[in-house]
mmCIF file of N, CA and C in Angstrom:
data_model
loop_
_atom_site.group_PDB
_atom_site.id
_atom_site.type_symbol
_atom_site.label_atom_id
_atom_site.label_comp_id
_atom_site.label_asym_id
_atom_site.label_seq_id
_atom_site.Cartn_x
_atom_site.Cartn_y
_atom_site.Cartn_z
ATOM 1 N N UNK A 1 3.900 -7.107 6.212
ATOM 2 C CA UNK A 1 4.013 -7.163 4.767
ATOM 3 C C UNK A 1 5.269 -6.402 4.322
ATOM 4 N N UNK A 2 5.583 -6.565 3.604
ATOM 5 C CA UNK A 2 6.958 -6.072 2.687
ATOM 6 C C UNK A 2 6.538 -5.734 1.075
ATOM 7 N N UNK A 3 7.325 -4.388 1.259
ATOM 8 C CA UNK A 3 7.141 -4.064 -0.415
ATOM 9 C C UNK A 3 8.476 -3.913 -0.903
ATOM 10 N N UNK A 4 8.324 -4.385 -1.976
ATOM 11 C CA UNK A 4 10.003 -4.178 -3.302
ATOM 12 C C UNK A 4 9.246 -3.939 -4.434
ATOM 13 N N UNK A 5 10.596 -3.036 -4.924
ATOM 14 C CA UNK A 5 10.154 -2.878 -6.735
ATOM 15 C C UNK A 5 11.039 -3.435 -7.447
ATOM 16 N N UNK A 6 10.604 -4.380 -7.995
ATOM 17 C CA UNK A 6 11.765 -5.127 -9.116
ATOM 18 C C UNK A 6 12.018 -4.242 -10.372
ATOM 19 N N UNK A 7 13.353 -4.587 -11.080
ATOM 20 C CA UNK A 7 13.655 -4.268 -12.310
ATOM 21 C C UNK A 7 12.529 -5.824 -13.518
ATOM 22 N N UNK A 8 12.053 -5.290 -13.972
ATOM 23 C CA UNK A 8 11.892 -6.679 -15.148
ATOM 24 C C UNK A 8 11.810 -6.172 -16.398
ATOM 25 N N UNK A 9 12.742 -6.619 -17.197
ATOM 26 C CA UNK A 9 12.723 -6.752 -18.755
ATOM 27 C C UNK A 9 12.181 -7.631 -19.494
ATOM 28 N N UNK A 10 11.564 -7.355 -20.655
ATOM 29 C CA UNK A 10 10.565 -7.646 -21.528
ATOM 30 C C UNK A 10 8.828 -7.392 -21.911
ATOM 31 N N UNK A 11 8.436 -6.563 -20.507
ATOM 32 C CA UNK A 11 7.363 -6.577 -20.565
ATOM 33 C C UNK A 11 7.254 -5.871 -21.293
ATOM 34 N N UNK A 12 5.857 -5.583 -22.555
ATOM 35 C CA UNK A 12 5.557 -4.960 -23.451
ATOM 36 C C UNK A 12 4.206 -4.160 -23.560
ATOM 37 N N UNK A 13 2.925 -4.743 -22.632
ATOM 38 C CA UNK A 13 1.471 -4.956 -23.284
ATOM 39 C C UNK A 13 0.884 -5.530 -21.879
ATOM 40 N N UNK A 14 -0.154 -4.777 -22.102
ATOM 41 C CA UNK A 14 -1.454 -5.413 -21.105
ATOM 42 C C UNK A 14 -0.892 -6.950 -20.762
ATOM 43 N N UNK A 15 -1.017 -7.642 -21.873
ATOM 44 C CA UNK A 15 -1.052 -9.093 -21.263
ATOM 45 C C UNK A 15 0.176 -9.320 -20.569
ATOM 46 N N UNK A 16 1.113 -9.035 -20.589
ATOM 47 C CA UNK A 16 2.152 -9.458 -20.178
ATOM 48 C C UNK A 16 2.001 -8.492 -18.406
ATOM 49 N N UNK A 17 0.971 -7.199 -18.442
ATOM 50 C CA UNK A 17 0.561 -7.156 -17.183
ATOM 51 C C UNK A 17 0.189 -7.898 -16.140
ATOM 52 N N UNK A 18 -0.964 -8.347 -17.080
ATOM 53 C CA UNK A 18 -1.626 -9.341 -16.708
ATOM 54 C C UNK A 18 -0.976 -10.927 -16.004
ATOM 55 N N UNK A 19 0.081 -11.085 -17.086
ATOM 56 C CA UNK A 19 0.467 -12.294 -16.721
ATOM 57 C C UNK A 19 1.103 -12.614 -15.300
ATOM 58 N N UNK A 20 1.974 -11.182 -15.238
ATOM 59 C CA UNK A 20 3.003 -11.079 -13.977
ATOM 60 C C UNK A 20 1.851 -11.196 -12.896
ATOM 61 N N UNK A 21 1.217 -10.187 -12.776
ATOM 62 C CA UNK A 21 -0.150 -9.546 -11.391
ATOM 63 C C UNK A 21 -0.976 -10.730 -11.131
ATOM 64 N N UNK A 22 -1.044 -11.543 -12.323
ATOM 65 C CA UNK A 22 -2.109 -13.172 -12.068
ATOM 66 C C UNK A 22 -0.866 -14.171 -11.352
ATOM 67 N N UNK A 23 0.028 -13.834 -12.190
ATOM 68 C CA UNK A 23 1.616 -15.095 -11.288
ATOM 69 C C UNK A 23 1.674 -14.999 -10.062
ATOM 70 N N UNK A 24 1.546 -13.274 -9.871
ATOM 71 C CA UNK A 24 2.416 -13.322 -8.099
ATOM 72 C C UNK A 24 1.425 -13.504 -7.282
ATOM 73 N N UNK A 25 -0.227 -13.096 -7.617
ATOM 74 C CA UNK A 25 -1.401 -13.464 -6.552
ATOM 75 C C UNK A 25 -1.369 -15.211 -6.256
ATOM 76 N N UNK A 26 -1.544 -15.748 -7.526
ATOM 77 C CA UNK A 26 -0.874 -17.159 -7.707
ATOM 78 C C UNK A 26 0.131 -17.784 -6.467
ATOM 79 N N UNK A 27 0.912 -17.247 -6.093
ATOM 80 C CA UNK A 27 1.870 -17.277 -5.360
ATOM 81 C C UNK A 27 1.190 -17.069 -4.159
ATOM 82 N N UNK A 28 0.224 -16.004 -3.640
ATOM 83 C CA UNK A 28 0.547 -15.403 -2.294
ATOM 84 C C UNK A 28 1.131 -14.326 -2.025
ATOM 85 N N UNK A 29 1.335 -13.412 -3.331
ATOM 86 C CA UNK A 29 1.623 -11.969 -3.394
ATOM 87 C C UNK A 29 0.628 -11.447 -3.885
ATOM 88 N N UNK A 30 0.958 -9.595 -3.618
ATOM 89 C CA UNK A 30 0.273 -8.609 -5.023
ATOM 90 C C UNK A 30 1.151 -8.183 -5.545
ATOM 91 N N UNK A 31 1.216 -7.569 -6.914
ATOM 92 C CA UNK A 31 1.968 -6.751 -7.484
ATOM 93 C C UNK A 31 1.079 -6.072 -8.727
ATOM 94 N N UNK A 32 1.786 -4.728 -8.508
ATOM 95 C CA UNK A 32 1.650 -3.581 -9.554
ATOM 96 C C UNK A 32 2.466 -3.350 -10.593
ATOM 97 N N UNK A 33 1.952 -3.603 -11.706
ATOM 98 C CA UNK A 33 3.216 -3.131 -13.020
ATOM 99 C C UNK A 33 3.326 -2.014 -13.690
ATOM 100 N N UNK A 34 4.796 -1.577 -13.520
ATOM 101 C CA UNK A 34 4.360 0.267 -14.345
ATOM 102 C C UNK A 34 5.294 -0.039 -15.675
ATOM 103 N N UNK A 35 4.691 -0.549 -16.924
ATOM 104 C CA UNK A 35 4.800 -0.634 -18.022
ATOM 105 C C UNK A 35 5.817 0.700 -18.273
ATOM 106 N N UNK A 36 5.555 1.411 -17.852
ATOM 107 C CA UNK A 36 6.412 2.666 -18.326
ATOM 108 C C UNK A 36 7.842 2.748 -17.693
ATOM 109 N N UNK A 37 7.910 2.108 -16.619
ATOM 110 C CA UNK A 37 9.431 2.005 -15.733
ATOM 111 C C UNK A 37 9.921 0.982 -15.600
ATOM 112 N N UNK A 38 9.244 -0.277 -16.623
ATOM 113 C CA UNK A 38 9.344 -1.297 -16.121
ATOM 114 C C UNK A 38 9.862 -1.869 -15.167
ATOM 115 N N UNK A 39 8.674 -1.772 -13.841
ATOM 116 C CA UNK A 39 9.024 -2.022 -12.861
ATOM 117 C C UNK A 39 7.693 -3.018 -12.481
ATOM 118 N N UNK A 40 8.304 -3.611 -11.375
ATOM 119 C CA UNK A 40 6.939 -4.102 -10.796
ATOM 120 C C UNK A 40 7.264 -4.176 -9.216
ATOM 121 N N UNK A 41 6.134 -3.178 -8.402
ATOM 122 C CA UNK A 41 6.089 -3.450 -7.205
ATOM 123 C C UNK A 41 5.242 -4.279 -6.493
ATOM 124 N N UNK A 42 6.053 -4.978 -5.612
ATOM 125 C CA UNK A 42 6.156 -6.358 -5.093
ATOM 126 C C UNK A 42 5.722 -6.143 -3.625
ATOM 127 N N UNK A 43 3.905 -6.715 -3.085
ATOM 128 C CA UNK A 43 3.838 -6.833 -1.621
ATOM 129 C C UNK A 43 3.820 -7.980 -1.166
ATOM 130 N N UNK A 44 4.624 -8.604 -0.271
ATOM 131 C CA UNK A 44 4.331 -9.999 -0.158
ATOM 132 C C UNK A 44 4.604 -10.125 1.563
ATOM 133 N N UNK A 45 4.125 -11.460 2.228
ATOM 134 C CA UNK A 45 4.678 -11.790 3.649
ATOM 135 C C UNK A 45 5.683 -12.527 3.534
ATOM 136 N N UNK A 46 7.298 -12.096 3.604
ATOM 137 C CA UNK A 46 8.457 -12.899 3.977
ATOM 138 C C UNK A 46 8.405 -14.266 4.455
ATOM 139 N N UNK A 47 7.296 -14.679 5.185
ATOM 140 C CA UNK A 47 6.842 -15.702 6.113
ATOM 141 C C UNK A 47 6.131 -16.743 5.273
ATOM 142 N N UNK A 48 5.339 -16.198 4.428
ATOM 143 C CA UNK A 48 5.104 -17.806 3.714
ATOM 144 C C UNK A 48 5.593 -17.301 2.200
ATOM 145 N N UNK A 49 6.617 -16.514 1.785
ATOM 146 C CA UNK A 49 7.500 -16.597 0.319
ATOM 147 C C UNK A 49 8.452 -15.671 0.836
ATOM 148 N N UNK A 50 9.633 -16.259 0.151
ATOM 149 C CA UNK A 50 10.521 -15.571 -0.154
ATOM 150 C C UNK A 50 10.635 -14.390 -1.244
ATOM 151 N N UNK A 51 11.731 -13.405 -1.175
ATOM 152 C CA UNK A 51 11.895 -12.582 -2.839
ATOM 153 C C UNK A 51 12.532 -13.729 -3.691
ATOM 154 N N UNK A 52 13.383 -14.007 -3.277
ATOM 155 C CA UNK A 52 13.668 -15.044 -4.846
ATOM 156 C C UNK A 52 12.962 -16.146 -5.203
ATOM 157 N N UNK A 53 11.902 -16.564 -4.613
ATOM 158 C CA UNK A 53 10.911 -17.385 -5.253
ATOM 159 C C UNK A 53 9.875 -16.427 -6.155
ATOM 160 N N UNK A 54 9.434 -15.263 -5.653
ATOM 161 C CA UNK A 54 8.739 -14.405 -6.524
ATOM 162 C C UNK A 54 9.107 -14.160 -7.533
ATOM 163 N N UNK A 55 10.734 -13.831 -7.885
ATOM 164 C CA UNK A 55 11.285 -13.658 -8.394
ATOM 165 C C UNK A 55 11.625 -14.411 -9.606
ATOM 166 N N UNK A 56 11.392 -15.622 -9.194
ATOM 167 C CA UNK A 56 11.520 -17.271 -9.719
ATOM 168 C C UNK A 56 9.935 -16.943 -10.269
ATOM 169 N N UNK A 57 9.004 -16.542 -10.033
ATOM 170 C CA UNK A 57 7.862 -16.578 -10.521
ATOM 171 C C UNK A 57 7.319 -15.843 -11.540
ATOM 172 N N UNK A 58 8.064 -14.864 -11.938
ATOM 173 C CA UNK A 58 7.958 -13.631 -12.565
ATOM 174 C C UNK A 58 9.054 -14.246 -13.432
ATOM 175 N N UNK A 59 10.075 -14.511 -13.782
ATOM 176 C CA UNK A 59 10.899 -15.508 -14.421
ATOM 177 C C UNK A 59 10.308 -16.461 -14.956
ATOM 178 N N UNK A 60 9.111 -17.399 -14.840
ATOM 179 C CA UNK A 60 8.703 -18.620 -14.934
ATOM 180 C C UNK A 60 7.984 -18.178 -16.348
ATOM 181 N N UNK A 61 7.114 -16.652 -16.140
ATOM 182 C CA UNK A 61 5.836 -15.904 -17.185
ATOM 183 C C UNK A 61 6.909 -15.294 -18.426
ATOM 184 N N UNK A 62 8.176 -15.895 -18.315
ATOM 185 C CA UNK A 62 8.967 -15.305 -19.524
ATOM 186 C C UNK A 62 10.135 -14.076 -19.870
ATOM 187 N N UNK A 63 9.906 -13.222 -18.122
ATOM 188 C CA UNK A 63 10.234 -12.051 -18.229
ATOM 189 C C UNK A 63 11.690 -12.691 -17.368
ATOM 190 N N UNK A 64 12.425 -11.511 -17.304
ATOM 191 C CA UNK A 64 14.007 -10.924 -16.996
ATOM 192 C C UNK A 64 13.919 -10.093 -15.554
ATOM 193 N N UNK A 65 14.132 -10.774 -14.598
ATOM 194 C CA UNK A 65 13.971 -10.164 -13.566
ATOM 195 C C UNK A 65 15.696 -9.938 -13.368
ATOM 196 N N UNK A 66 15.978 -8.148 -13.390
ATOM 197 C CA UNK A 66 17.152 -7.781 -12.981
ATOM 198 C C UNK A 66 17.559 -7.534 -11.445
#
Protein backbone atom coordinates (compact mmCIF):
# COMPACT_ATOMS: atom_id res chain seq x y z
CA UNK A 1 0.00 0.00 0.00
CA UNK A 2 1.12 3.56 -0.51
CA UNK A 3 0.27 6.67 1.32
CA UNK A 4 0.29 10.48 -0.10
CA UNK A 5 -1.11 13.63 1.17
CA UNK A 6 -2.57 15.76 -1.41
CA UNK A 7 -2.91 19.55 -1.46
CA UNK A 8 -6.90 20.15 -2.33
CA UNK A 9 -8.60 23.43 -2.57
CA UNK A 10 -12.10 24.18 -1.96
CA UNK A 11 -13.07 21.96 0.58
CA UNK A 12 -15.24 23.69 3.12
CA UNK A 13 -17.76 21.32 5.30
CA UNK A 14 -18.52 17.87 6.32
CA UNK A 15 -20.06 17.19 3.02
CA UNK A 16 -17.51 17.99 0.92
CA UNK A 17 -15.63 15.40 3.49
CA UNK A 18 -17.76 13.22 2.79
CA UNK A 19 -17.79 13.55 -0.82
CA UNK A 20 -13.92 13.12 -1.36
CA UNK A 21 -13.65 9.78 1.43
CA UNK A 22 -17.00 8.22 -0.52
CA UNK A 23 -15.03 9.11 -4.19
CA UNK A 24 -11.74 7.54 -3.37
CA UNK A 25 -13.31 4.18 -1.56
CA UNK A 26 -15.39 4.35 -4.86
CA UNK A 27 -12.25 3.97 -6.61
CA UNK A 28 -10.36 1.36 -4.55
CA UNK A 29 -8.75 3.77 -2.15
CA UNK A 30 -9.06 5.26 1.52
CA UNK A 31 -8.61 8.64 2.35
CA UNK A 32 -8.62 10.99 5.34
CA UNK A 33 -9.52 14.70 5.14
CA UNK A 34 -8.02 17.33 7.48
CA UNK A 35 -10.41 20.21 6.76
CA UNK A 36 -8.03 22.26 8.70
CA UNK A 37 -4.81 21.69 6.33
CA UNK A 38 -6.64 21.02 3.63
CA UNK A 39 -5.18 18.08 2.95
CA UNK A 40 -6.22 14.72 2.16
CA UNK A 41 -4.27 11.61 2.90
CA UNK A 42 -4.28 9.17 0.26
CA UNK A 43 -3.87 5.03 0.85
CA UNK A 44 -4.12 3.26 -2.19
CA UNK A 45 -2.40 -0.05 -4.17
CA UNK A 46 -0.29 1.46 -7.15
CA UNK A 47 -1.31 -1.90 -8.80
CA UNK A 48 -4.87 -1.55 -9.46
CA UNK A 49 -4.85 2.78 -9.47
CA UNK A 50 -2.72 5.09 -10.19
CA UNK A 51 -2.10 8.80 -8.22
CA UNK A 52 -3.33 10.67 -11.09
CA UNK A 53 -6.43 8.82 -11.55
CA UNK A 54 -7.22 9.46 -7.78
CA UNK A 55 -6.39 12.54 -8.38
CA UNK A 56 -8.72 12.70 -11.45
CA UNK A 57 -11.24 11.52 -8.84
CA UNK A 58 -11.06 14.01 -6.26
CA UNK A 59 -11.18 16.56 -9.28
CA UNK A 60 -14.34 14.89 -10.68
CA UNK A 61 -16.30 15.85 -6.70
CA UNK A 62 -15.44 19.58 -7.70
CA UNK A 63 -12.33 20.16 -5.74
CA UNK A 64 -8.63 21.58 -6.90
CA UNK A 65 -6.21 19.07 -6.50
CA UNK A 66 -2.71 21.02 -6.24
Amino acid sequence: MNTTTLQVEGMSCGHCVNSIEKALKGAGASGQVDLASKTVEVQYDEAQISLQALKEVIEDQGYEVL
